[in-house]
Coordinates of C-alpha atoms in Angstrom, one line a residue:
X1 CA -1.7 -17.4 -31.7
X2 CA -4.6 -16.0 -33.8
X3 CA -4.3 -12.6 -32.3
X4 CA -0.8 -12.1 -33.6
X5 CA -1.8 -13.1 -37.2
X6 CA -4.7 -10.6 -37.1
X7 CA -2.4 -7.7 -36.0
X8 CA 0.3 -5.7 -37.7
X9 CA 2.4 -2.5 -37.6
X10 CA 1.8 0.5 -39.9
X11 CA 4.5 2.9 -41.1
X12 CA 3.8 6.2 -42.8
X13 CA 6.6 8.2 -44.5
X14 CA 6.7 11.2 -46.7
X15 CA 9.3 12.2 -49.4
X16 CA 12.9 11.5 -48.6
X17 CA 13.5 15.0 -47.3
X18 CA 10.6 14.8 -44.9
X19 CA 10.7 13.9 -41.2
X20 CA 9.6 10.5 -40.1
X21 CA 8.7 7.8 -40.7
X22 CA 5.8 7.7 -38.2
X23 CA 4.2 4.4 -37.1
X24 CA 1.6 2.7 -35.0
X25 CA -0.1 -0.7 -34.7
X26 CA -3.0 -1.9 -36.8
X27 CA -5.5 -4.8 -37.2
X28 CA -6.0 -6.9 -40.3
X29 CA -9.8 -6.8 -40.5
X30 CA -10.3 -8.5 -43.9
X31 CA -8.5 -10.5 -46.5
X32 CA -11.1 -10.5 -49.2
X33 CA -10.2 -7.6 -49.9
X34 CA -7.2 -6.9 -47.7
X35 CA -8.2 -4.2 -45.1
X36 CA -6.3 -2.8 -42.2
X37 CA -7.7 -0.5 -39.5
X38 CA -5.3 1.6 -37.4
X39 CA -5.3 4.9 -35.4
X40 CA -5.7 8.1 -37.3
X41 CA -3.2 10.2 -35.3
X42 CA -0.3 8.6 -37.1
X43 CA -1.2 10.7 -40.1
X44 CA -1.2 14.0 -38.1
X45 CA 2.2 15.2 -39.5
X46 CA 0.9 14.9 -43.1
X47 CA -2.5 16.7 -42.9
X48 CA -2.7 19.5 -45.5
X49 CA -4.8 21.7 -43.1
X50 CA -2.8 20.8 -40.0
X51 CA -4.4 19.9 -36.7
X52 CA -7.6 21.9 -37.5
X53 CA -8.6 19.0 -39.8
X54 CA -9.4 16.9 -36.6
X55 CA -12.3 19.2 -36.0
X56 CA -14.1 18.0 -39.1
X57 CA -17.3 16.0 -38.3
X58 CA -17.0 13.8 -41.4
X59 CA -14.4 11.4 -42.9
X60 CA -11.3 12.8 -44.5
X61 CA -10.4 11.5 -48.0
X62 CA -6.9 10.6 -49.1
X63 CA -6.4 14.1 -50.7
X64 CA -6.6 15.6 -47.2
X65 CA -3.0 14.4 -46.8
X66 CA 0.1 15.6 -48.4
X67 CA 1.2 13.9 -51.6
X68 CA 3.7 11.2 -52.2
X69 CA 3.2 9.3 -48.9
X70 CA 4.4 5.7 -48.6
X71 CA 2.3 3.4 -46.4
X72 CA 3.7 0.1 -45.3
X73 CA 2.0 -2.7 -43.3
X74 CA 4.3 -5.1 -41.5
X75 CA 3.1 -8.6 -40.6
X76 CA 4.6 -11.8 -39.3
X77 CA 4.8 -14.7 -41.8
X78 CA 1.8 -17.1 -41.9
X79 CA 2.0 -20.1 -39.7
X80 CA 4.4 -18.5 -37.1
X81 CA 3.3 -17.3 -33.7
X82 CA 5.7 -14.3 -33.8
X83 CA 8.4 -12.9 -36.1
X84 CA 11.6 -14.9 -36.1
X85 CA 14.4 -13.3 -34.1
X86 CA 17.5 -13.3 -36.3
X87 CA 20.4 -11.8 -34.3
X88 CA 22.8 -12.7 -37.1
X89 CA 20.7 -11.2 -39.9
X90 CA 21.9 -8.0 -41.7
X91 CA 20.2 -4.9 -40.5
X92 CA 19.9 -3.2 -43.9
X93 CA 17.0 -5.1 -45.2
X94 CA 14.0 -7.0 -43.8
X95 CA 12.0 -9.4 -45.8
X96 CA 10.4 -12.9 -45.6
X97 CA 13.7 -14.5 -44.6
X98 CA 13.8 -12.3 -41.5
X99 CA 10.3 -13.2 -40.4
X100 CA 8.6 -9.8 -41.3
X101 CA 6.5 -9.2 -44.4
X102 CA 6.0 -5.7 -45.8
X103 CA 3.0 -4.8 -47.9
X104 CA 2.3 -1.5 -49.7
X105 CA -1.0 0.1 -48.6
X106 CA -3.3 2.9 -49.8
X107 CA -5.4 5.1 -47.5
X108 CA -9.2 4.8 -48.1
X109 CA -10.2 7.4 -45.5
X110 CA -9.7 8.8 -42.0
X111 CA -12.9 8.3 -40.1
X112 CA -14.1 9.9 -36.8
X113 CA -16.0 7.7 -34.4
X114 CA -18.8 9.8 -33.0
X115 CA -20.0 7.4 -30.3
X116 CA -16.5 7.2 -28.9
X117 CA -16.1 10.9 -29.0
X118 CA -19.3 11.4 -27.1
X119 CA -18.4 8.8 -24.5
X120 CA -15.0 10.5 -24.0
X121 CA -16.7 13.9 -23.3
X122 CA -19.1 12.4 -20.8
X123 CA -16.7 10.1 -18.9
X124 CA -13.7 12.4 -18.6
X125 CA -14.4 15.7 -17.1
X126 CA -12.2 18.6 -18.2
X127 CA -11.8 19.8 -14.6
X128 CA -9.9 16.5 -13.8
X129 CA -7.3 17.3 -16.5
X130 CA -7.3 14.0 -18.2
X131 CA -4.6 13.4 -20.8
X132 CA -4.1 10.5 -23.2
X133 CA -1.5 9.4 -25.6
X134 CA 2.1 8.2 -25.8
X135 CA 5.1 9.8 -24.4
X136 CA 4.8 13.0 -26.4
X137 CA 3.2 15.8 -24.3
X138 CA 2.0 17.4 -27.5
X139 CA -0.3 14.6 -28.6
X140 CA -3.4 16.2 -29.9
X141 CA -6.5 15.0 -28.0
X142 CA -8.7 16.0 -31.0
X143 CA -7.2 13.0 -32.9
X144 CA -8.1 10.5 -30.3
X145 CA -11.4 9.4 -31.9
X146 CA -10.0 9.2 -35.4
X147 CA -9.2 5.9 -37.2
X148 CA -7.7 5.1 -40.6
X149 CA -8.8 2.5 -43.1
X150 CA -6.1 1.1 -45.4
X151 CA -6.5 -1.0 -48.5
X152 CA -3.7 -3.6 -48.7
X153 CA -3.7 -5.6 -51.9
X154 CA -0.9 -7.8 -50.6
X155 CA -3.2 -9.2 -48.0
X156 CA -5.9 -10.2 -50.6
X157 CA -6.7 -13.9 -50.3
X158 CA -9.1 -15.9 -52.5
X159 CA -12.1 -16.6 -50.4
X160 CA -10.7 -14.6 -47.5
X161 CA -13.1 -13.3 -45.0
X162 CA -13.2 -11.0 -42.0
X163 CA -11.4 -11.4 -38.8
X164 CA -13.6 -13.0 -36.1
X165 CA -15.3 -10.2 -34.1
X166 CA -17.8 -9.7 -31.3
X167 CA -19.8 -6.7 -30.2
X168 CA -18.7 -4.7 -27.1
X169 CA -22.3 -4.4 -25.8
X170 CA -22.1 -7.7 -24.0
X171 CA -18.8 -6.9 -22.1
X172 CA -18.8 -7.1 -18.3
X173 CA -16.5 -5.4 -15.9
X174 CA -13.8 -7.7 -14.7
X175 CA -13.9 -9.9 -17.8
X176 CA -10.6 -10.9 -19.3
X177 CA -9.1 -9.3 -22.4
X178 CA -6.0 -9.8 -24.4
X179 CA -4.3 -6.8 -26.1
X180 CA -2.1 -7.2 -29.1
X181 CA 0.1 -4.4 -30.5
X182 CA 3.6 -3.4 -31.5
X183 CA 5.4 -1.3 -28.8
X184 CA 7.1 1.6 -30.6
X185 CA 5.3 0.8 -33.8
X186 CA 7.5 -0.2 -36.6
X187 CA 10.8 0.8 -34.9
X188 CA 12.1 -2.7 -34.3
X189 CA 9.5 -5.3 -35.6
X190 CA 12.0 -8.2 -35.2
X191 CA 11.7 -7.7 -31.5
X192 CA 8.3 -6.0 -30.8
X193 CA 5.9 -6.9 -33.6
X194 CA 2.5 -8.0 -32.2
X195 CA 3.3 -8.5 -28.5
X196 CA 0.6 -9.6 -26.1
X197 CA -0.7 -8.2 -22.8
X198 CA -3.4 -9.7 -20.6
X199 CA -5.8 -7.6 -18.5
X200 CA -9.5 -7.2 -17.6
X201 CA -12.3 -4.9 -18.6
X202 CA -11.9 -2.1 -16.0
X203 CA -14.8 0.2 -17.0
X204 CA -17.3 0.9 -19.8
X205 CA -19.0 4.0 -21.1
X206 CA -21.1 5.2 -24.0
X207 CA -23.6 3.7 -26.5
X208 CA -23.1 -0.1 -26.7
X209 CA -19.9 0.3 -24.6
X210 CA -18.2 2.4 -27.2
X211 CA -15.5 3.3 -24.7
X212 CA -13.6 0.6 -22.8
X213 CA -10.9 0.9 -20.2
X214 CA -8.6 -2.0 -19.5
X215 CA -5.7 -2.6 -17.2
X216 CA -3.8 -4.6 -19.9
X217 CA -0.4 -2.8 -20.0
X218 CA 0.3 -1.3 -23.4
X219 CA 3.2 0.9 -24.5
X220 CA 3.4 3.8 -27.0
X221 CA 3.2 2.5 -30.5
X222 CA 0.5 -0.1 -29.7
X223 CA -2.2 2.4 -30.5
X224 CA -4.3 0.9 -33.4
X225 CA -3.7 -2.6 -32.1
X226 CA -6.5 -5.0 -31.1
X227 CA -8.2 -6.0 -27.9
X228 CA -9.5 -9.6 -28.1
X229 CA -12.1 -11.4 -26.0
X230 CA -11.0 -14.9 -25.2
X231 CA -13.9 -17.3 -25.9
X232 CA -14.2 -21.1 -25.9
X233 CA -14.3 -21.2 -29.7
X234 CA -11.3 -18.8 -30.1
X235 CA -10.4 -15.1 -29.6
X236 CA -12.7 -12.5 -31.0
X237 CA -11.7 -8.9 -31.8
X238 CA -13.8 -6.5 -29.8
X239 CA -12.0 -3.2 -29.7
X240 CA -9.1 -1.1 -31.0
X241 CA -6.4 0.5 -28.8
X242 CA -7.0 4.3 -28.8
X243 CA -4.4 5.4 -26.2
X244 CA -1.8 3.4 -24.4
X245 CA -1.3 5.8 -21.5
X246 CA -3.8 7.8 -19.4
X247 CA -3.0 10.6 -16.9
X248 CA -5.4 12.2 -14.5
X249 CA -3.7 15.5 -13.7
X250 CA -0.2 14.5 -12.9
X251 CA -1.1 10.9 -11.9
X252 CA -0.5 8.1 -14.3
X253 CA -3.4 5.7 -13.8
X254 CA -2.0 2.7 -15.5
X255 CA -5.0 2.0 -17.8
X256 CA -5.3 1.6 -21.6
X257 CA -8.2 3.3 -23.5
X258 CA -10.0 1.2 -26.1
X259 CA -12.7 2.1 -28.7
X260 CA -15.3 -0.5 -29.6
X261 CA -14.8 -2.0 -33.0
X262 CA -18.6 -2.1 -33.6
X263 CA -18.7 1.7 -33.0
X264 CA -15.9 2.3 -35.5
X265 CA -17.7 0.2 -38.1
X266 CA -21.0 2.1 -37.6
X267 CA -19.1 5.4 -38.1
X268 CA -17.4 3.9 -41.2
X269 CA -20.4 2.5 -43.0
X270 CA -20.6 5.2 -45.6
X271 CA -16.9 5.2 -46.4
X272 CA -16.7 1.4 -46.8
X273 CA -19.9 1.3 -48.8
X274 CA -18.5 3.9 -51.2
X275 CA -15.4 1.7 -51.6
X276 CA -17.6 -1.2 -52.5
X277 CA -16.8 -3.1 -49.3
X278 CA -19.6 -5.1 -47.7
X279 CA -19.2 -5.4 -43.9
X280 CA -20.7 -8.5 -42.3
X281 CA -22.6 -7.6 -39.1
X282 CA -20.7 -7.8 -35.9
X283 CA -22.1 -10.8 -34.0
X284 CA -23.2 -10.5 -30.4
X285 CA -22.5 -13.1 -27.8
X286 CA -24.7 -15.5 -25.9
X287 CA -23.8 -15.3 -22.2
X288 CA -23.0 -18.7 -20.7
X289 CA -25.4 -19.9 -18.0
X290 CA -23.5 -20.1 -14.7
X291 CA -24.0 -23.1 -12.6
X292 CA -24.9 -22.2 -9.0
X293 CA -24.9 -18.7 -7.5
X294 CA -21.7 -16.7 -7.7
X295 CA -21.3 -13.5 -5.7
X296 CA -20.8 -10.3 -7.6
X297 CA -18.1 -8.1 -6.0
X298 CA -19.6 -5.1 -7.9
X299 CA -22.6 -5.4 -5.5
X300 CA -20.3 -5.0 -2.4
X301 CA -18.7 -1.7 -3.4
X302 CA -20.2 1.8 -2.7
X303 CA -19.3 5.4 -3.4
X304 CA -18.7 7.3 -0.2
X305 CA -18.8 11.1 -0.3
X306 CA -18.1 13.3 2.7
X307 CA -18.1 17.0 1.9
X308 CA -15.6 17.5 -1.0
X309 CA -13.8 14.2 -0.3
X310 CA -14.9 10.9 -1.8
X311 CA -13.7 7.3 -2.0
X312 CA -14.9 3.8 -2.0
X313 CA -16.3 1.4 0.6
X314 CA -17.3 -2.2 1.0
X315 CA -20.6 -3.4 2.4
X316 CA -20.4 -6.2 5.0
X317 CA -24.1 -6.2 5.9
X318 CA -27.2 -4.4 4.4
X319 CA -26.5 -1.4 6.7
X320 CA -22.8 -1.7 7.7
X321 CA -19.7 -0.9 5.6
X322 CA -16.0 -0.3 5.9
X323 CA -14.0 2.5 4.3
X324 CA -10.8 4.5 5.0
X325 CA -10.6 7.1 7.7
X326 CA -9.1 9.7 5.3
X327 CA -12.3 9.4 3.2
X328 CA -14.5 10.7 6.0
X329 CA -12.2 12.6 8.2
X330 CA -13.3 16.0 6.8
X331 CA -16.7 15.6 8.5
X332 CA -19.9 16.8 7.0
X333 CA -22.9 14.9 5.7
X334 CA -22.3 11.4 4.5
X335 CA -23.7 10.3 1.1
X336 CA -23.3 6.6 0.2
X337 CA -24.2 5.3 -3.2
X338 CA -24.3 1.5 -3.8
X339 CA -23.5 0.3 -7.3
X340 CA -26.7 -0.3 -9.2
X341 CA -27.5 -4.0 -10.0
X342 CA -30.3 -6.3 -11.2
X343 CA -33.5 -5.0 -9.6
X344 CA -31.7 -2.2 -7.8
X345 CA -31.3 1.3 -9.1
X346 CA -28.6 3.7 -7.9
X347 CA -29.8 5.5 -4.8
X348 CA -28.0 7.9 -2.5
X349 CA -28.3 6.8 1.2
X350 CA -27.5 8.7 4.3
X351 CA -25.2 7.4 7.0
X352 CA -23.1 8.1 10.0
X353 CA -19.6 7.3 11.2
X354 CA -19.8 4.6 13.9
X355 CA -16.0 4.5 14.4
X356 CA -12.8 5.9 12.8
X357 CA -9.3 5.0 13.8
X358 CA -7.1 7.7 15.3
X359 CA -4.6 9.5 13.2
X360 CA -1.9 7.7 15.2
X361 CA -3.3 4.3 14.3
X362 CA -1.5 2.4 11.5
X363 CA -4.8 1.2 10.2
X364 CA -6.6 3.8 8.1
X365 CA -10.2 2.5 8.7
X366 CA -13.7 3.8 9.3
X367 CA -16.9 2.0 10.0
X368 CA -20.2 3.5 8.7
X369 CA -23.8 2.6 9.4
X370 CA -26.5 3.4 6.8
X371 CA -29.9 4.9 7.6
X372 CA -31.5 2.4 5.3
X373 CA -30.7 -1.2 4.2
X374 CA -29.4 -1.9 0.8
X375 CA -32.1 -4.1 -0.8
X376 CA -31.2 -7.6 -1.9
X377 CA -27.6 -7.4 -0.5
X378 CA -25.8 -10.7 -0.2
X379 CA -22.8 -10.3 2.3
X380 CA -19.4 -11.3 1.0
X381 CA -17.6 -14.4 2.2
X382 CA -14.5 -13.4 4.2
X383 CA -11.1 -14.9 3.7
X384 CA -9.1 -16.4 6.5
X385 CA -5.9 -17.2 4.6
X386 CA -3.8 -15.3 2.1
X387 CA -1.7 -16.9 -0.7
X388 CA 1.1 -14.8 -2.1
X389 CA 1.0 -14.9 -5.9
X390 CA -2.7 -15.7 -6.2
X391 CA -4.7 -13.7 -8.7
X392 CA -6.7 -10.9 -7.1
X393 CA -8.8 -7.9 -8.2
X394 CA -9.7 -4.5 -6.7
X395 CA -13.1 -2.8 -7.2
X396 CA -13.5 0.8 -6.5
X397 CA -14.5 4.3 -7.6
X398 CA -11.0 5.2 -8.8
X399 CA -10.1 6.7 -12.2
X400 CA -13.3 7.5 -13.9
X401 CA -15.5 5.6 -11.4
X402 CA -17.6 8.5 -10.3
X403 CA -18.8 9.0 -13.9
X404 CA -19.2 5.4 -14.9
X405 CA -19.6 3.4 -11.7
X406 CA -16.9 1.3 -10.0
X407 CA -13.8 0.1 -11.9
X408 CA -12.1 -3.3 -11.8
X409 CA -8.4 -3.9 -12.0
X410 CA -6.6 -7.2 -11.7
X411 CA -3.2 -8.4 -10.5
X412 CA -1.6 -10.7 -8.0
X413 CA -1.2 -10.7 -4.2
X414 CA 2.5 -9.7 -4.3
X415 CA 3.2 -9.9 -0.6
X416 CA 1.7 -10.7 2.7
X417 CA 3.4 -8.8 5.5
X418 CA 3.1 -10.5 8.9
X419 CA 4.1 -9.4 12.4
X420 CA 4.4 -12.2 15.0
X421 CA 2.8 -14.6 12.5
X422 CA -0.3 -12.4 12.0
X423 CA -0.9 -10.8 8.6
X424 CA -1.1 -7.0 9.0
X425 CA -0.6 -5.7 5.4
X426 CA -1.4 -7.0 1.9
X427 CA 0.4 -5.7 -1.2
X428 CA -0.9 -6.2 -4.7
X429 CA -0.1 -5.3 -8.3
X430 CA -3.6 -4.2 -9.2
X431 CA -3.8 -0.6 -10.6
X432 CA -5.1 1.5 -7.7
X433 CA -6.0 5.2 -8.2
X434 CA -7.3 8.1 -6.1
X435 CA -10.9 7.3 -5.2
X436 CA -10.2 3.5 -4.8
X437 CA -9.4 3.9 -1.0
X438 CA -11.8 1.7 1.0
X439 CA -12.7 -0.6 -1.9
X440 CA -12.6 -4.4 -1.6
X441 CA -9.6 -6.6 -2.5
X442 CA -11.0 -9.9 -3.8
X443 CA -9.5 -13.3 -4.4
X444 CA -10.1 -14.2 -8.1
X445 CA -9.8 -17.9 -7.2
X446 CA -12.3 -18.1 -4.3
X447 CA -14.3 -14.9 -4.7
X448 CA -13.7 -14.1 -1.0
X449 CA -13.0 -10.7 0.5
X450 CA -9.4 -10.4 1.4
X451 CA -9.2 -6.8 2.7
X452 CA -9.8 -3.1 1.9
X453 CA -7.6 -0.8 -0.1
X454 CA -5.7 1.8 2.0
X455 CA -3.5 3.5 -0.6
X456 CA -1.2 3.2 -3.6
X457 CA 2.5 4.3 -3.4
X458 CA 3.9 7.8 -4.0
X459 CA 7.5 8.7 -4.0
X460 CA 7.4 12.1 -2.3
X461 CA 11.0 12.9 -3.4
X462 CA 10.3 12.3 -7.1
X463 CA 6.6 13.3 -7.0
X464 CA 5.7 10.0 -8.7
X465 CA 2.7 7.8 -8.1
X466 CA 3.0 4.0 -8.6
X467 CA -0.5 2.6 -9.1
X468 CA 0.7 -1.0 -9.3
X469 CA 2.2 -1.1 -5.8
X470 CA -0.5 -0.6 -3.2
X471 CA -1.4 -1.6 0.4
X472 CA -4.5 -3.2 1.9
X473 CA -5.7 -3.9 5.4
X474 CA -6.3 -7.6 5.8
X475 CA -9.9 -8.6 6.5
X476 CA -8.6 -10.8 9.3
X477 CA -7.7 -7.6 11.2
X478 CA -11.2 -6.2 10.8
X479 CA -13.5 -9.2 11.1
X480 CA -13.1 -9.8 14.9
X481 CA -14.1 -6.3 15.9
X482 CA -16.9 -6.3 13.3
X483 CA -18.3 -9.5 14.8
X484 CA -18.1 -8.0 18.3
X485 CA -19.9 -4.9 17.2
X486 CA -22.6 -7.0 15.6
X487 CA -23.0 -8.8 18.9
X488 CA -22.9 -5.8 21.3
X489 CA -23.7 -2.7 19.2
X490 CA -20.9 -0.9 21.0
X491 CA -18.4 1.0 18.9
X492 CA -15.8 0.3 21.6
X493 CA -15.5 -3.1 19.9
X494 CA -13.2 -1.4 17.4
X495 CA -10.9 0.3 20.0
X496 CA -8.2 -2.4 19.5
X497 CA -7.5 -1.0 16.0
X498 CA -5.9 2.0 17.8
X499 CA -3.7 -0.2 20.0
X500 CA -1.4 -1.8 17.5
X501 CA 2.2 -2.6 18.6
X502 CA 5.3 -0.9 17.3
X503 CA 6.0 -3.7 14.8
X504 CA 2.7 -3.1 13.1
X505 CA 3.2 0.7 13.1
X506 CA 6.7 0.3 11.6
X507 CA 5.2 -1.8 8.7
X508 CA 2.6 0.9 7.9
X509 CA 5.2 3.6 8.2
X510 CA 7.0 1.8 5.3
X511 CA 10.1 2.0 7.4
X512 CA 11.4 -0.6 9.8
X513 CA 14.3 1.4 11.3
X514 CA 14.0 4.7 13.2
X515 CA 15.2 7.7 11.3
X516 CA 13.9 10.4 8.9
X517 CA 10.4 9.8 7.6
X518 CA 10.1 7.4 4.7
X519 CA 10.0 9.0 1.3
X520 CA 7.1 6.7 0.4

C-alpha cells in the first residue's frame, strides 16, 4: 500500500560507548531531495543543553546535539507492501535481501510547531492531569510539539516529488483515518516496520485543526509515523503521530494524538527555505456533495451539567433527552448545551429531570425536559434490531469533549445480551471515557440510534479502566416508555424501568451467580 512506502523507522545512536540506540517512526515527505520528518523527542538523550532546550521558541540546529551521532532511516524495498519476513535469515545483518533498506541521514533541524503547542495548552487543562507519550513515565511533555527534519541522500530520486498530502482544515469528526508507524521503532523492523491501524477522527482543536485525536490504535515507537486520509484517488498524508498513548489522570483513554502536517510545514518554512528546499503548498480538499439528507449524530448529543457532575445526553425531540441517572443524581441546577451546528450557535439551556431510575434499577437512565426547544433539531431514527459485529460509533463529551465539543470513537457491536429473547445490554469496542455516559450509540451502517452509553469497564481489584469494553442500554428498552410519555405527559410511563426481573439485574451486575460482588 502507498502508506507503507511513504513511512519508515528512524534510529539515532551515539558513539559506541553511549546508551541507545533510540528510535521512532518517520514519514518520507520528499524524494527530490530525499526528506524524512519524524518526532523530535527521539533526540532528547543527545541534546547538549539537556531538556531545557525544549523551552526554546525557535528551531534547533544540528550543533545543538552531541557530536558523532549516527542517523539511519529504515524502509521496505520498493514494490513490496511490507518487509519480507525471513525467519531463516541470519540475525547479524539486515540489508536488501532481508527486505529492509538502511539509509544514512543528516539532521537539518529540530522544529517546534507553535500552532500545535497552543492547541495542546487550550485543549488539555492542567487540572485534569493529562499525560502523553510511550511507556516511559519520564517522557518530557515539553518535547511533544517538536519535530525533526532529516536529509536522506539515499532517498533522492530523479524527478522525485513530494508525498501526496492534504490539509487538516477540512477534516470532520467521525471521518476515517489510517495510521502507519513502526511499533517499538527500529527494534525489530522485519516484524513491525510500517504496520497499519484504522480509526476515525475523534476530535479536533487549534488553528486549521492543528491538533487531531484519533481512535486508531498505535503503540510506543509509532510516534513520527503518518496518519492518512483515504480518498477516492488514493491516500493523502494529513498528520504526524505525536503521542501513541494518552492518560487523563490514571485513566488510559485509548486515543492517539496527531499533529497536522500543514501546521508543521508552516512552522518549518524558514528552516526549509534556508536549506534551499521549496515546499509545494498543501492542497485542500473539495468535499463531495452527498446525495439526499443524512442525519448528523453530532446534532443529537448534548453536554449535561448538574452541579460539579457532567456527562452526555442524546436528544430524542426538540425538548426531550435521555442521559444517565448518575450524571444528574447530585441534584442542583441543570445546564444542557447542544453541540453547535450549521445555523445554530452553542447555547446553554435550562432543564428539569422528568424521571430518573432508582438506584436499585439495573438501568442507569434519566429523562430530561428542556425549558426551550433546540432549533432545527431533526430527531434520530431508532433501531429495532441489533447485529453483533456491525460497525458502530459513540458520540459524547468524554476525553477532551468539554473543551472541544463532542468526540467520536468507532468500533463494533461486540455482543448483544438478551434475557428471555429481549436485548437488555449492548457491548461495544468503541473507546468510552468519563463524560461519555448518556451519549448515543449509533449504527455506522444505517445511521440509527442503537442505545445510550452507560459505562465503560473498571477492574476494581487492579484499579484498571478498559475503555474498549463498555455497556449501553438498548433503545428498544427506552422507546416504549418514551412513546407513552409523549402520549400522556405522565412520568409514570417510565416506572417499568424500575421493575426489571432478576435476570436483567444479574446481567447489569456483571455477575450471573449469587456471591461476592463482581470486581467489574
